[in-house]
Amino acid sequence: MIADNGQMTAAAQLARRGTRTVDCPLSAVGSFPLPCFLAPMAEFTSPPMRLLCQEHGAARTYTEMVNAEGLCRGNPKTAFLLETFPAERHVWAHLYGNEPERLAEAARRVEALGRFEGIDLNAGCPVPRITAQGAGSALLHDLPRLARILRALVRAVRLPVTFKTRLGPNPNLPTWRETLRIAEDCGVAAVTFHARFTSQGHAGQTHLDLLAEAVASTALPIYGNGSIVDRPSAEAMATTGVKALLIARAALNNPAVFTLAPGPVPDPIALARRHLALELDYRRRAMAFSRLDPEAATVLTFRRHLFRYFKGLPGANALRGHLFELHTLADIDRALEALGERIVDSRQSTVDSAGARGVHPV
């Protein structure tokens, strides 16, 4: 527990404080040195998306935001957000709320399911319907409450507890130092920082300098999040010293982003078809919670994913204009066939044009 230089290691420092450490044993995929996780996203990180990303290199995934109060009340729709596919691994439950005891009870219910590796608290979502409840990034305006919540969660379960937050409400009110002190005192296992302030939403500069300061100021593992879309942006965030990266919106149009490999996106037709099959399976499981039949529910849900796979590719704009004309799985299948043909024709046209100019592959 002592480092070679005679100093106490980070794990030893945290153990002395009673903090539950969680190593990042999940190995990186491909040539990138850090593990990459799929960040929690409301309405997106359901089992189909999680499993698809895991199949393409995500070392850990998180559920959608799960309302602790709804879970405690036994709301079946809330409980369904905790469904997992048998093939899923390394899934964490992502909870939100602002009442310590209700969050603790929700965490106990999550732990009893036996499906999850850990509990993650949302303390960073800037969406008004969440902050109006005193949850998400609203907790940065009430740090004593955040401390009570984290302490209650850690005491309630044996699973490791982490939380995802921001650098502060706005640049004039940075709270990351106080947040880290709370994290250390309460015994959480790690902290994820979205490297922006709440006031920025999901746009604007990521403050990697402040993230690096946060990493250097604590023995806790820090994970980084915010505008990681490719290898250069991942490398930039990795320079801060974070232990892992959380990728969010970039995964929606490229679930294979987690390898951070150079080169073109994998075959979007194959990705879309795999996602569609997983979505149909999931919706069949949801029959008890939906008035729609599984096919109709799959089509409605998948339409918002479909355009993302083909953004910037031939035929994408035409597809976007006709998304609401897709009412059946057969409609989606025909649209995918047509897109595939346009992509092949475009690539062949590019090759023919290059050949005409005397440019040949080597």
Coordinates of C-alpha atoms in Angstrom, one line a residue:
M1 CA 0.0 0.0 0.0
I2 CA 3.1 2.2 0.0
A3 CA 4.4 3.5 -3.3
D4 CA 8.1 3.1 -4.3
N5 CA 8.9 6.6 -3.3
G6 CA 7.7 6.0 0.2
Q7 CA 4.5 8.0 -0.2
M8 CA 1.1 6.5 0.6
T9 CA -0.6 5.4 -2.6
A10 CA -4.0 6.8 -3.7
A11 CA -5.7 3.6 -2.7
A12 CA -4.1 3.6 0.7
Q13 CA -5.1 7.3 1.3
L14 CA -8.7 6.5 0.4
A15 CA -8.7 3.3 2.5
R16 CA -7.6 5.3 5.5
R17 CA -10.6 7.6 5.0
G18 CA -12.9 4.7 4.7
T19 CA -13.5 5.2 1.0
R20 CA -14.5 2.3 -1.2
T21 CA -12.0 2.2 -4.0
V22 CA -13.0 0.8 -7.4
D23 CA -10.2 0.1 -9.7
C24 CA -10.7 0.4 -13.5
P25 CA -9.9 -3.2 -14.3
L26 CA -11.7 -2.9 -17.6
S27 CA -9.1 -2.9 -20.3
A28 CA -8.9 -0.4 -23.1
V29 CA -10.1 -1.6 -26.5
G30 CA -7.9 -1.2 -29.5
S31 CA -4.8 1.0 -29.3
F32 CA -6.2 3.7 -27.1
P33 CA -4.7 3.5 -23.6
L34 CA -7.8 4.4 -21.5
P35 CA -11.1 2.4 -21.2
C36 CA -14.0 4.2 -22.7
F37 CA -17.5 4.0 -21.2
L38 CA -20.9 4.8 -22.7
A39 CA -22.3 7.7 -20.7
P40 CA -25.8 7.7 -19.4
M41 CA -28.3 9.4 -21.7
A42 CA -32.1 9.7 -21.1
E43 CA -34.1 8.0 -23.8
F44 CA -31.0 6.5 -25.4
T45 CA -29.0 4.2 -23.2
S46 CA -31.6 1.5 -23.0
P47 CA -30.4 -2.2 -23.3
P48 CA -30.3 -2.2 -27.2
M49 CA -27.9 0.8 -27.3
R50 CA -25.9 -0.4 -24.4
L51 CA -25.3 -3.9 -25.8
L52 CA -24.5 -2.5 -29.3
C53 CA -21.9 -0.2 -27.8
Q54 CA -20.5 -3.0 -25.7
E55 CA -20.2 -5.2 -28.8
H56 CA -18.1 -2.4 -30.3
G57 CA -15.8 -1.6 -27.5
A58 CA -17.6 0.1 -24.6
A59 CA -15.9 -1.1 -21.5
R60 CA -18.8 0.0 -19.2
T61 CA -22.3 1.2 -19.8
Y62 CA -24.9 3.1 -17.7
T63 CA -28.7 2.9 -17.7
E64 CA -30.8 5.8 -18.6
M65 CA -31.6 8.2 -15.8
V66 CA -33.8 6.3 -13.3
N67 CA -36.0 8.3 -11.0
A68 CA -35.4 7.2 -7.4
E69 CA -38.9 8.2 -6.3
G70 CA -40.6 6.3 -9.0
L71 CA -38.5 3.2 -8.2
C72 CA -39.5 3.4 -4.5
R73 CA -43.1 3.7 -5.4
G74 CA -43.0 0.6 -7.5
N75 CA -43.7 2.4 -10.8
P76 CA -43.5 -0.4 -13.4
K77 CA -42.2 2.0 -16.2
T78 CA -39.5 3.2 -13.9
A79 CA -38.5 -0.3 -12.9
F80 CA -38.4 -1.3 -16.6
L81 CA -35.5 1.2 -17.1
L82 CA -33.5 -1.3 -15.1
E83 CA -34.0 -4.2 -17.5
T84 CA -30.9 -5.7 -18.9
F85 CA -30.1 -8.2 -21.7
P86 CA -28.5 -11.4 -20.5
A87 CA -25.5 -10.7 -22.7
E88 CA -24.8 -7.3 -21.1
R89 CA -21.8 -6.9 -18.8
H90 CA -20.4 -4.1 -16.7
V91 CA -23.6 -2.1 -16.4
W92 CA -24.1 0.6 -13.7
A93 CA -27.5 1.9 -12.6
H94 CA -27.8 5.7 -13.0
L95 CA -30.1 7.3 -10.4
Y96 CA -31.4 10.8 -9.9
G97 CA -33.4 12.5 -7.1
N98 CA -32.8 14.8 -4.2
E99 CA -34.0 13.0 -1.1
P100 CA -31.3 11.0 0.7
E101 CA -33.4 8.3 2.1
R102 CA -35.4 7.7 -1.1
L103 CA -32.2 7.5 -3.1
A104 CA -30.8 5.0 -0.5
E105 CA -34.0 2.9 -0.8
A106 CA -33.8 3.0 -4.6
A107 CA -30.1 1.9 -4.4
R108 CA -31.0 -1.0 -2.2
R109 CA -33.7 -2.1 -4.7
V110 CA -31.1 -1.8 -7.5
E111 CA -28.6 -3.9 -5.6
A112 CA -31.2 -6.6 -4.8
L113 CA -31.7 -7.1 -8.6
G114 CA -28.1 -8.5 -8.8
R115 CA -27.6 -7.1 -12.3
F116 CA -25.4 -4.1 -11.7
E117 CA -21.8 -3.5 -10.9
G118 CA -22.4 -0.2 -9.2
I119 CA -24.6 2.8 -8.4
D120 CA -24.1 6.2 -10.2
L121 CA -25.8 9.4 -9.0
N122 CA -26.7 12.1 -11.4
A123 CA -25.5 15.5 -10.0
G124 CA -24.9 17.2 -13.3
C125 CA -28.0 17.1 -15.6
P126 CA -28.9 20.7 -16.6
V127 CA -32.3 19.9 -18.1
P128 CA -35.0 22.1 -16.4
R129 CA -37.5 19.2 -15.7
I130 CA -34.7 17.6 -13.6
T131 CA -33.3 20.6 -11.9
A132 CA -36.9 21.8 -11.0
Q133 CA -37.0 18.7 -8.8
G134 CA -33.9 19.8 -7.0
A135 CA -32.0 17.0 -8.7
G136 CA -29.2 16.8 -11.3
S137 CA -27.1 19.9 -11.5
A138 CA -29.4 21.7 -8.9
L139 CA -27.5 19.7 -6.3
L140 CA -24.4 21.9 -7.0
H141 CA -26.4 24.8 -5.4
D142 CA -27.0 22.7 -2.3
L143 CA -23.7 20.9 -1.5
P144 CA -24.8 19.9 2.0
R145 CA -27.7 18.0 0.5
L146 CA -25.3 16.4 -2.0
A147 CA -23.2 15.2 0.9
R148 CA -26.2 13.7 2.7
I149 CA -27.2 11.9 -0.4
L150 CA -23.8 10.4 -1.1
R151 CA -23.4 9.4 2.5
A152 CA -26.8 7.7 2.5
L153 CA -26.0 5.9 -0.8
V154 CA -22.7 4.6 0.4
R155 CA -24.2 3.4 3.7
A156 CA -27.1 1.7 2.0
V157 CA -25.4 -0.7 -0.4
R158 CA -22.3 -2.8 -0.7
L159 CA -21.9 -1.9 -4.4
P160 CA -19.5 0.9 -5.2
V161 CA -21.1 4.4 -5.5
T162 CA -20.0 7.0 -8.0
F163 CA -21.5 10.2 -9.3
K164 CA -21.5 12.3 -12.4
T165 CA -21.3 16.1 -12.1
R166 CA -20.0 19.3 -13.5
L167 CA -17.3 21.8 -12.7
G168 CA -19.9 24.1 -11.1
P169 CA -23.1 26.1 -11.9
N170 CA -21.2 28.7 -13.9
P171 CA -17.6 30.0 -14.4
N172 CA -18.2 32.5 -11.6
L173 CA -19.2 29.7 -9.2
P174 CA -16.9 26.7 -9.6
T175 CA -17.7 24.0 -7.1
W176 CA -15.4 21.2 -8.1
R177 CA -13.1 21.6 -5.2
E178 CA -15.9 21.4 -2.6
T179 CA -17.5 18.6 -4.6
L180 CA -14.3 16.5 -4.4
R181 CA -13.9 17.1 -0.7
I182 CA -17.5 15.9 -0.2
A183 CA -16.7 12.8 -2.4
E184 CA -13.7 11.9 -0.4
D185 CA -15.4 12.4 3.0
C186 CA -18.5 10.4 1.9
G187 CA -16.6 7.4 0.7
V188 CA -17.6 7.3 -3.0
A189 CA -15.5 5.2 -5.3
A190 CA -14.9 7.7 -8.2
V191 CA -16.2 10.9 -9.7
T192 CA -17.1 11.7 -13.3
F193 CA -16.7 15.3 -14.4
H194 CA -18.4 16.7 -17.5
A195 CA -15.7 19.3 -18.2
R196 CA -18.2 22.1 -18.5
F197 CA -20.3 24.3 -16.2
T198 CA -24.1 23.8 -15.9
S199 CA -24.7 27.2 -17.7
Q200 CA -22.9 25.8 -20.8
G201 CA -25.3 23.0 -21.4
H202 CA -23.7 20.7 -23.9
A203 CA -22.1 23.4 -26.0
G204 CA -19.0 25.6 -25.8
Q205 CA -15.5 25.0 -24.6
T206 CA -14.6 22.1 -22.4
H207 CA -12.3 23.2 -19.5
L208 CA -9.6 20.6 -19.6
D209 CA -7.3 22.8 -17.5
L210 CA -9.8 22.7 -14.6
L211 CA -10.3 19.0 -15.1
A212 CA -6.6 18.5 -14.9
E213 CA -6.5 20.5 -11.6
A214 CA -9.3 18.4 -10.3
V215 CA -7.4 15.2 -11.1
A216 CA -4.2 16.5 -9.5
S217 CA -6.0 17.6 -6.3
T218 CA -7.4 14.2 -5.2
A219 CA -6.5 10.5 -4.8
L220 CA -10.0 9.6 -6.1
P221 CA -10.2 8.2 -9.6
I222 CA -11.6 10.9 -11.9
Y223 CA -13.4 10.1 -15.2
G224 CA -13.7 12.6 -18.0
N225 CA -16.7 13.5 -20.2
G226 CA -17.6 16.2 -22.6
S227 CA -17.3 16.5 -26.5
I228 CA -15.3 13.3 -26.9
V229 CA -16.1 12.5 -30.5
D230 CA -12.9 10.9 -32.0
R231 CA -9.3 10.0 -31.2
P232 CA -7.9 13.6 -31.1
S233 CA -10.5 14.8 -28.7
A234 CA -10.0 11.7 -26.6
E235 CA -6.3 12.2 -26.5
A236 CA -6.8 15.8 -25.4
M237 CA -8.9 14.7 -22.5
A238 CA -6.5 11.9 -21.6
T239 CA -3.8 14.5 -21.0
T240 CA -5.7 15.6 -17.9
G241 CA -4.8 12.4 -16.1
V242 CA -8.3 10.9 -15.9
K243 CA -8.7 7.2 -15.5
A244 CA -11.4 6.6 -18.1
L245 CA -13.5 8.5 -20.7
L246 CA -17.3 8.7 -20.9
I247 CA -18.5 9.1 -24.5
A248 CA -22.1 10.3 -25.0
R249 CA -23.6 11.8 -28.2
A250 CA -20.8 10.6 -30.5
A251 CA -22.0 7.0 -29.8
L252 CA -25.4 7.7 -31.2
N253 CA -24.3 7.8 -34.8
N254 CA -21.3 5.5 -34.4
P255 CA -21.5 2.9 -31.6
A256 CA -18.0 1.7 -32.7
V257 CA -16.5 5.1 -31.6
F258 CA -15.2 3.3 -28.4
T259 CA -12.2 1.8 -30.1
L260 CA -11.2 5.3 -31.1
A261 CA -9.6 3.8 -34.2
P262 CA -8.8 6.0 -37.2
G263 CA -10.6 5.5 -40.4
P264 CA -14.2 5.5 -41.6
V265 CA -17.2 4.5 -39.5
P266 CA -18.1 0.8 -39.8
D267 CA -20.8 -0.2 -42.2
P268 CA -23.8 1.9 -41.1
I269 CA -26.3 -0.5 -42.7
A270 CA -25.0 -3.4 -40.5
L271 CA -25.0 -1.3 -37.4
A272 CA -28.5 -0.1 -38.0
R273 CA -29.8 -3.6 -38.7
R274 CA -28.2 -5.0 -35.5
H275 CA -29.6 -2.1 -33.5
L276 CA -33.1 -2.7 -35.0
A277 CA -33.0 -6.4 -34.1
L278 CA -32.0 -5.5 -30.5
E279 CA -34.7 -2.9 -30.3
L280 CA -37.4 -5.3 -31.4
D281 CA -36.3 -7.8 -28.8
Y282 CA -36.4 -5.2 -26.1
R283 CA -39.8 -3.9 -27.1
R284 CA -41.2 -7.5 -26.9
R285 CA -40.0 -7.6 -23.3
A286 CA -41.8 -4.3 -22.7
M287 CA -45.3 -5.5 -23.8
A288 CA -46.6 -5.3 -20.2
F289 CA -45.7 -1.6 -20.0
S290 CA -46.8 -0.4 -23.4
R291 CA -50.1 -0.1 -25.2
L292 CA -48.3 -0.4 -28.5
D293 CA -47.4 -3.8 -30.1
P294 CA -43.7 -4.5 -30.2
E295 CA -43.3 -3.7 -33.9
A296 CA -45.0 -0.3 -33.6
A297 CA -43.0 0.6 -30.5
T298 CA -39.8 -0.5 -32.2
V299 CA -40.5 1.7 -35.3
L300 CA -41.4 4.7 -33.2
T301 CA -38.3 4.4 -31.1
F302 CA -35.9 3.5 -33.9
R303 CA -36.9 6.4 -36.2
R304 CA -35.0 8.8 -33.9
H305 CA -31.9 6.6 -34.2
L306 CA -32.0 5.8 -37.9
F307 CA -31.0 9.2 -39.3
R308 CA -28.0 9.4 -37.0
Y309 CA -26.4 6.4 -38.6
F310 CA -26.4 8.0 -42.0
K311 CA -25.8 11.7 -41.2
G312 CA -23.5 13.1 -43.9
L313 CA -23.9 10.0 -46.2
P314 CA -25.6 9.9 -49.6
G315 CA -29.4 9.7 -49.2
A316 CA -29.4 10.9 -45.6
N317 CA -31.3 14.1 -46.3
A318 CA -33.9 12.3 -48.3
L319 CA -34.3 9.8 -45.5
R320 CA -34.8 12.5 -42.9
G321 CA -37.6 14.0 -45.0
H322 CA -39.4 10.7 -45.0
L323 CA -38.8 9.4 -41.5
F324 CA -42.4 9.9 -40.4
E325 CA -43.6 7.8 -43.4
L326 CA -41.9 4.7 -41.9
H327 CA -44.6 2.9 -40.1
T328 CA -43.6 -0.8 -40.2
L329 CA -40.4 -2.8 -39.9
A330 CA -40.8 -3.6 -43.6
D331 CA -40.7 0.2 -44.3
I332 CA -37.5 0.5 -42.4
D333 CA -36.0 -2.5 -44.2
R334 CA -36.8 -0.9 -47.6
A335 CA -35.3 2.4 -46.5
L336 CA -32.1 0.6 -45.4
E337 CA -31.9 -1.2 -48.8
A338 CA -32.3 2.0 -50.7
L339 CA -29.7 3.8 -48.5
G340 CA -27.3 0.9 -49.0
E341 CA -27.7 1.1 -52.8
R342 CA -27.1 4.9 -52.8
I343 CA -24.0 4.5 -50.6
V344 CA -22.6 1.8 -53.0
D345 CA -23.4 3.8 -56.0
S346 CA -21.7 6.9 -54.5
R347 CA -18.6 5.0 -53.7
Q348 CA -18.4 3.4 -57.2
S349 CA -18.9 6.9 -58.7
T350 CA -16.0 8.2 -56.6
V351 CA -13.8 5.3 -57.8
D352 CA -14.8 5.8 -61.4
S353 CA -14.1 9.5 -61.2
A354 CA -10.7 8.9 -59.7
G355 CA -9.8 6.4 -62.4
A356 CA -10.8 8.9 -65.1
R357 CA -8.3 11.4 -63.6
G358 CA -5.6 8.8 -63.6
V359 CA -5.7 8.2 -59.8
H360 CA -5.4 4.6 -58.8
P361 CA -5.4 2.9 -55.4
V362 CA -2.0 1.5 -54.2

